[in-house]
mmCIF file of C-alpha atoms and ligand atoms in Angstrom:
data_model
loop_
_atom_site.group_PDB
_atom_site.id
_atom_site.type_symbol
_atom_site.label_atom_id
_atom_site.label_comp_id
_atom_site.label_asym_id
_atom_site.label_seq_id
_atom_site.Cartn_x
_atom_site.Cartn_y
_atom_site.Cartn_z
ATOM 1 C CA MET A 1216 -20.496 -0.499 10.563
ATOM 2 C CA ILE A 1217 -20.461 2.280 7.992
ATOM 3 C CA TYR A 1218 -17.264 3.987 6.911
ATOM 4 C CA VAL A 1219 -16.638 6.989 4.667
ATOM 5 C CA ILE A 1220 -13.574 8.299 2.851
ATOM 6 C CA SER A 1221 -13.207 10.831 0.065
ATOM 7 C CA ASP A 1222 -10.938 12.428 -2.522
ATOM 8 C CA LEU A 1223 -8.331 9.665 -2.773
ATOM 9 C CA HIS A 1224 -7.173 11.251 -6.062
ATOM 10 C CA GLY A 1225 -4.854 8.460 -7.153
ATOM 11 C CA TYR A 1226 -3.710 7.462 -3.660
ATOM 12 C CA PRO A 1227 -1.797 4.165 -4.042
ATOM 13 C CA HIS A 1228 -4.331 1.335 -4.062
ATOM 14 C CA GLU A 1229 -2.286 -0.981 -1.805
ATOM 15 C CA LYS A 1230 -1.966 1.751 0.823
ATOM 16 C CA PHE A 1231 -5.718 2.309 0.655
ATOM 17 C CA LEU A 1232 -6.306 -1.420 1.268
ATOM 18 C CA ASP A 1233 -3.836 -1.287 4.195
ATOM 19 C CA LEU A 1234 -5.874 1.545 5.703
ATOM 20 C CA LEU A 1235 -9.090 -0.511 5.425
ATOM 21 C CA ASN A 1236 -7.303 -3.422 7.126
ATOM 22 C CA ARG A 1237 -6.022 -1.208 9.931
ATOM 23 C CA ALA A 1238 -9.611 -0.072 10.550
ATOM 24 C CA GLY A 1239 -10.783 -3.698 10.740
ATOM 25 C CA PHE A 1240 -13.046 -3.180 7.709
ATOM 26 C CA GLY A 1241 -14.717 -6.512 6.953
ATOM 27 C CA LYS A 1242 -17.430 -8.101 4.837
ATOM 28 C CA ASP A 1243 -20.190 -7.083 7.275
ATOM 29 C CA ASP A 1244 -19.162 -3.418 7.021
ATOM 30 C CA PHE A 1245 -19.970 -0.928 4.273
ATOM 31 C CA LEU A 1246 -17.757 1.795 2.822
ATOM 32 C CA TYR A 1247 -18.911 4.850 0.893
ATOM 33 C CA ILE A 1248 -16.256 6.680 -1.103
ATOM 34 C CA LEU A 1249 -17.540 10.230 -1.563
ATOM 35 C CA GLY A 1250 -16.102 10.796 -5.024
ATOM 36 C CA ASP A 1251 -12.841 11.871 -6.624
ATOM 37 C CA VAL A 1252 -11.081 8.517 -6.564
ATOM 38 C CA VAL A 1253 -9.491 9.587 -9.861
ATOM 39 C CA ASP A 1254 -6.891 12.098 -11.076
ATOM 40 C CA ARG A 1255 -3.820 13.960 -9.856
ATOM 41 C CA ASN A 1256 -1.463 11.232 -8.533
ATOM 42 C CA GLY A 1257 0.073 7.944 -9.686
ATOM 43 C CA ASP A 1258 -2.151 6.008 -12.072
ATOM 44 C CA GLY A 1259 -4.980 8.429 -11.311
ATOM 45 C CA GLY A 1260 -6.930 5.912 -9.236
ATOM 46 C CA VAL A 1261 -7.561 3.548 -12.145
ATOM 47 C CA GLU A 1262 -6.400 0.521 -10.120
ATOM 48 C CA THR A 1263 -8.910 1.465 -7.404
ATOM 49 C CA LEU A 1264 -11.682 1.778 -10.022
ATOM 50 C CA GLU A 1265 -10.876 -1.702 -11.361
ATOM 51 C CA TRP A 1266 -11.125 -3.033 -7.806
ATOM 52 C CA LEU A 1267 -14.325 -1.087 -7.039
ATOM 53 C CA MET A 1268 -16.228 -2.734 -9.899
ATOM 54 C CA TYR A 1269 -16.097 -6.064 -8.036
ATOM 55 C CA GLN A 1270 -16.909 -4.893 -4.483
ATOM 56 C CA THR A 1271 -20.333 -5.597 -3.001
ATOM 57 C CA ASN A 1272 -19.858 -3.590 0.210
ATOM 58 C CA VAL A 1273 -18.126 -0.525 -1.214
ATOM 59 C CA GLN A 1274 -20.059 2.171 -3.092
ATOM 60 C CA LEU A 1275 -18.467 5.054 -4.965
ATOM 61 C CA LEU A 1276 -20.476 8.267 -5.188
ATOM 62 C CA ILE A 1277 -19.752 10.470 -8.185
ATOM 63 C CA GLY A 1278 -17.296 13.325 -7.669
ATOM 64 C CA ASN A 1279 -16.697 16.222 -10.032
ATOM 65 C CA HIS A 1280 -13.563 14.428 -11.274
ATOM 66 C CA GLU A 1281 -15.486 11.246 -12.183
ATOM 67 C CA ALA A 1282 -18.041 13.512 -13.898
ATOM 68 C CA MET A 1283 -15.226 15.171 -15.878
ATOM 69 C CA LEU A 1284 -13.805 11.757 -16.835
ATOM 70 C CA LEU A 1285 -17.238 10.679 -18.081
ATOM 71 C CA GLY A 1286 -17.540 13.990 -19.952
ATOM 72 C CA CYS A 1287 -14.277 13.146 -21.732
ATOM 73 C CA SER A 1288 -15.122 9.474 -22.352
ATOM 74 C CA PHE A 1289 -15.265 10.222 -26.099
ATOM 75 C CA VAL A 1290 -11.449 9.878 -26.109
ATOM 76 C CA PHE A 1291 -11.935 6.128 -25.613
ATOM 77 C CA ASP A 1292 -14.239 5.792 -28.627
ATOM 78 C CA GLU A 1293 -13.002 4.147 -31.765
ATOM 79 C CA ILE A 1294 -11.814 6.774 -34.268
ATOM 80 C CA THR A 1295 -14.227 6.815 -37.183
ATOM 81 C CA GLU A 1296 -15.569 9.502 -39.528
ATOM 82 C CA ASN A 1297 -18.531 9.860 -37.157
ATOM 83 C CA SER A 1298 -16.415 10.219 -34.033
ATOM 84 C CA ILE A 1299 -14.252 12.857 -35.749
ATOM 85 C CA ASP A 1300 -17.386 14.742 -36.832
ATOM 86 C CA ALA A 1301 -18.624 14.603 -33.231
ATOM 87 C CA LEU A 1302 -15.387 16.147 -31.905
ATOM 88 C CA THR A 1303 -16.695 19.648 -31.305
ATOM 89 C CA ALA A 1304 -14.758 22.648 -29.971
ATOM 90 C CA GLU A 1305 -16.779 22.226 -26.765
ATOM 91 C CA LYS A 1306 -15.492 18.659 -26.319
ATOM 92 C CA ILE A 1307 -11.891 19.664 -26.981
ATOM 93 C CA ASP A 1308 -12.307 22.488 -24.463
ATOM 94 C CA MET A 1309 -13.711 20.019 -21.899
ATOM 95 C CA LEU A 1310 -10.709 17.718 -22.421
ATOM 96 C CA THR A 1311 -8.252 20.603 -22.021
ATOM 97 C CA ARG A 1312 -9.912 21.666 -18.770
ATOM 98 C CA TYR A 1313 -9.930 18.078 -17.485
ATOM 99 C CA GLN A 1314 -6.224 17.629 -18.217
ATOM 100 C CA LEU A 1315 -5.407 20.919 -16.457
ATOM 101 C CA ASP A 1316 -7.429 19.708 -13.458
ATOM 102 C CA GLY A 1317 -5.322 16.543 -12.998
ATOM 103 C CA GLY A 1318 -7.021 14.173 -15.447
ATOM 104 C CA ASP A 1319 -3.837 13.395 -17.374
ATOM 105 C CA ALA A 1320 -2.730 10.520 -15.068
ATOM 106 C CA THR A 1321 -6.152 8.873 -15.346
ATOM 107 C CA LEU A 1322 -6.459 9.197 -19.134
ATOM 108 C CA LYS A 1323 -2.967 7.694 -19.610
ATOM 109 C CA ALA A 1324 -3.669 4.759 -17.261
ATOM 110 C CA MET A 1325 -7.073 4.147 -18.888
ATOM 111 C CA GLN A 1326 -5.487 4.100 -22.351
ATOM 112 C CA LYS A 1327 -3.233 1.205 -21.269
ATOM 113 C CA LEU A 1328 -6.227 -0.977 -20.401
ATOM 114 C CA PRO A 1329 -7.997 -3.320 -22.819
ATOM 115 C CA LYS A 1330 -11.004 -1.684 -24.568
ATOM 116 C CA ASP A 1331 -13.449 -3.929 -22.674
ATOM 117 C CA THR A 1332 -12.071 -2.890 -19.296
ATOM 118 C CA GLN A 1333 -12.180 0.795 -20.281
ATOM 119 C CA GLN A 1334 -15.847 0.459 -21.181
ATOM 120 C CA ASP A 1335 -16.607 -1.576 -18.010
ATOM 121 C CA ILE A 1336 -15.092 1.192 -15.885
ATOM 122 C CA LEU A 1337 -17.063 3.899 -17.720
ATOM 123 C CA ASP A 1338 -20.293 1.854 -17.395
ATOM 124 C CA TYR A 1339 -19.579 1.341 -13.689
ATOM 125 C CA LEU A 1340 -19.129 5.109 -13.212
ATOM 126 C CA ARG A 1341 -22.343 5.883 -15.118
ATOM 127 C CA ASP A 1342 -24.227 3.759 -12.545
ATOM 128 C CA CYS A 1343 -22.698 5.435 -9.477
ATOM 129 C CA PRO A 1344 -25.118 7.679 -7.554
ATOM 130 C CA LEU A 1345 -24.653 11.399 -6.814
ATOM 131 C CA TYR A 1346 -25.603 10.975 -3.149
ATOM 132 C CA GLU A 1347 -26.798 8.451 -0.587
ATOM 133 C CA THR A 1348 -28.740 8.785 2.645
ATOM 134 C CA VAL A 1349 -28.035 6.466 5.573
ATOM 135 C CA SER A 1350 -29.437 6.125 9.060
ATOM 136 C CA ILE A 1351 -27.152 4.881 11.842
ATOM 137 C CA GLY A 1352 -28.475 4.392 15.347
ATOM 138 C CA GLY A 1353 -31.321 6.823 14.720
ATOM 139 C CA ARG A 1354 -29.028 9.489 13.257
ATOM 140 C CA ASP A 1355 -29.529 10.481 9.610
ATOM 141 C CA PHE A 1356 -26.728 11.312 7.202
ATOM 142 C CA ILE A 1357 -26.530 12.645 3.640
ATOM 143 C CA LEU A 1358 -23.373 11.493 1.877
ATOM 144 C CA VAL A 1359 -22.415 13.621 -1.126
ATOM 145 C CA HIS A 1360 -19.261 14.762 -2.898
ATOM 146 C CA SER A 1361 -19.063 18.509 -2.342
ATOM 147 C CA GLY A 1362 -21.930 19.664 -0.122
ATOM 148 C CA LEU A 1363 -25.236 21.277 -1.086
ATOM 149 C CA ASP A 1364 -24.879 24.391 -3.211
ATOM 150 C CA ASN A 1365 -27.982 26.628 -3.372
ATOM 151 C CA PHE A 1366 -29.039 25.097 -0.066
ATOM 152 C CA ALA A 1367 -32.530 25.742 1.272
ATOM 153 C CA PRO A 1368 -33.805 24.136 4.502
ATOM 154 C CA ASP A 1369 -37.092 23.068 2.917
ATOM 155 C CA LYS A 1370 -35.489 21.667 -0.253
ATOM 156 C CA LYS A 1371 -35.471 17.909 -0.807
ATOM 157 C CA ILE A 1372 -32.101 16.312 -1.554
ATOM 158 C CA SER A 1373 -33.511 14.997 -4.833
ATOM 159 C CA ASP A 1374 -34.181 18.608 -5.936
ATOM 160 C CA TYR A 1375 -30.498 19.628 -6.032
ATOM 161 C CA THR A 1376 -28.829 19.652 -9.429
ATOM 162 C CA SER A 1377 -25.693 17.622 -10.131
ATOM 163 C CA GLU A 1378 -23.831 20.965 -10.300
ATOM 164 C CA ASP A 1379 -25.065 21.760 -6.751
ATOM 165 C CA LEU A 1380 -23.824 18.409 -5.444
ATOM 166 C CA LEU A 1381 -20.527 18.194 -7.358
ATOM 167 C CA TRP A 1382 -19.185 21.754 -7.292
ATOM 168 C CA ALA A 1383 -20.208 23.294 -3.941
ATOM 169 C CA TRP A 1384 -17.542 25.253 -2.041
ATOM 170 C CA PRO A 1385 -18.975 25.607 1.487
ATOM 171 C CA GLU A 1386 -17.569 28.030 4.044
ATOM 172 C CA LEU A 1387 -17.040 27.395 7.757
ATOM 173 C CA THR A 1388 -20.171 29.451 8.429
ATOM 174 C CA THR A 1389 -22.293 27.392 6.007
ATOM 175 C CA VAL A 1390 -25.263 25.709 7.678
ATOM 176 C CA TYR A 1391 -27.126 22.735 6.167
ATOM 177 C CA TYR A 1392 -30.062 20.634 7.440
ATOM 178 C CA LYS A 1393 -30.571 20.824 11.223
ATOM 179 C CA ASP A 1394 -31.611 17.192 11.701
ATOM 180 C CA ILE A 1395 -29.501 15.460 9.018
ATOM 181 C CA MET A 1396 -25.710 15.466 9.106
ATOM 182 C CA THR A 1397 -24.264 16.198 5.650
ATOM 183 C CA VAL A 1398 -20.933 14.470 5.013
ATOM 184 C CA PHE A 1399 -18.803 15.540 2.058
ATOM 185 C CA GLY A 1400 -15.273 15.964 0.691
ATOM 186 C CA HIS A 1401 -14.121 18.062 -2.283
ATOM 187 C CA THR A 1402 -12.958 21.113 -0.300
ATOM 188 C CA PRO A 1403 -9.614 20.212 1.319
ATOM 189 C CA THR A 1404 -9.984 21.112 4.996
ATOM 190 C CA LEU A 1405 -6.626 22.919 4.987
ATOM 191 C CA SER A 1406 -8.193 25.487 2.650
ATOM 192 C CA PHE A 1407 -10.237 26.620 5.689
ATOM 193 C CA GLY A 1408 -7.004 27.495 7.515
ATOM 194 C CA ASP A 1409 -3.607 26.030 8.454
ATOM 195 C CA GLU A 1410 -4.999 24.799 11.789
ATOM 196 C CA TYR A 1411 -7.117 22.246 9.872
ATOM 197 C CA GLU A 1412 -4.126 20.667 8.099
ATOM 198 C CA GLY A 1413 -4.739 16.907 7.908
ATOM 199 C CA LYS A 1414 -7.895 17.150 10.022
ATOM 200 C CA ILE A 1415 -11.544 16.305 9.423
ATOM 201 C CA ILE A 1416 -13.816 19.291 10.166
ATOM 202 C CA LYS A 1417 -17.048 18.681 12.084
ATOM 203 C CA THR A 1418 -19.641 21.437 12.467
ATOM 204 C CA GLU A 1419 -23.197 21.301 13.836
ATOM 205 C CA THR A 1420 -24.641 20.377 10.443
ATOM 206 C CA TRP A 1421 -21.809 19.053 8.273
ATOM 207 C CA ILE A 1422 -18.547 17.102 8.231
ATOM 208 C CA ASP A 1423 -15.781 17.683 5.663
ATOM 209 C CA ILE A 1424 -13.589 14.584 5.276
ATOM 210 C CA ASP A 1425 -11.289 15.766 2.448
ATOM 211 C CA VAL A 1426 -7.977 16.056 4.279
ATOM 212 C CA GLY A 1427 -6.066 16.931 1.098
ATOM 213 C CA THR A 1428 -4.955 13.496 -0.169
ATOM 214 C CA GLY A 1429 -4.933 14.949 -3.698
ATOM 215 C CA PHE A 1430 -2.180 17.265 -2.498
ATOM 216 C CA GLY A 1431 0.001 14.655 -0.815
ATOM 217 C CA ARG A 1432 -1.651 14.250 2.608
ATOM 218 C CA GLN A 1433 -2.577 10.880 4.150
ATOM 219 C CA PRO A 1434 -6.285 10.068 3.759
ATOM 220 C CA VAL A 1435 -8.502 9.652 6.839
ATOM 221 C CA LEU A 1436 -11.157 6.952 7.011
ATOM 222 C CA LEU A 1437 -14.127 7.900 9.218
ATOM 223 C CA ARG A 1438 -16.440 5.356 10.887
ATOM 224 C CA LEU A 1439 -19.832 7.022 11.206
ATOM 225 C CA ASP A 1440 -21.152 4.697 13.951
ATOM 226 C CA ASP A 1441 -18.727 6.057 16.547
ATOM 227 C CA MET A 1442 -16.944 8.869 14.626
ATOM 228 C CA LYS A 1443 -13.635 7.042 15.024
ATOM 229 C CA GLU A 1444 -10.916 8.159 12.602
ATOM 230 C CA PHE A 1445 -8.329 5.856 11.019
ATOM 231 C CA ARG A 1446 -5.114 7.056 9.354
HETATM 232 MN MN1 LIG B 724 -13.966 17.280 -5.991
#
């Protein structure tokens, strides 16, 4: 069966594994993590990234936070005359913005790792896709970090820019494809109103599964086959 979860944002790795166990997640199942494993809490999700590199039935999709980490990957380069020359005001600005957006925990945890592991993690992230499409029991799904900004009903998923897929802020009235369910995180559901606190939101055309784990709430794992939720 196919499971989805999103925006773990440094949720303790052991607790995440406990949640998978509680859901009965096994080797014949597949899990998509819809981005933003990193930043904000604890070690910033670095332990989960180290684990992810060796999983064959778990796929991370890129979130805006992984994209920001990759954008700041120059901090892990060896300091040479060339790397100092390449340190532009734009890069320093990018690093400042990333740290303000919760990247500090991740950068610190990454710095403690051996150089090889740092580079393996960055290489792993560079290979992660922006979206996936899956079909379950005749029902089609698009899995993506933030939704589909600049949506048009006749637009192909491959025609959206990374900005569209990583930084969308949908509203409750937003409508996506009629015949494909779009599943995303990124916008904590409680930002749609207090009544959504800790809850997944399902509309006719999309499902938001970011229940605010980055802000201290328990994550929810969703099984797409039967829409069962695990906490
Ligand atoms: Mn996000």
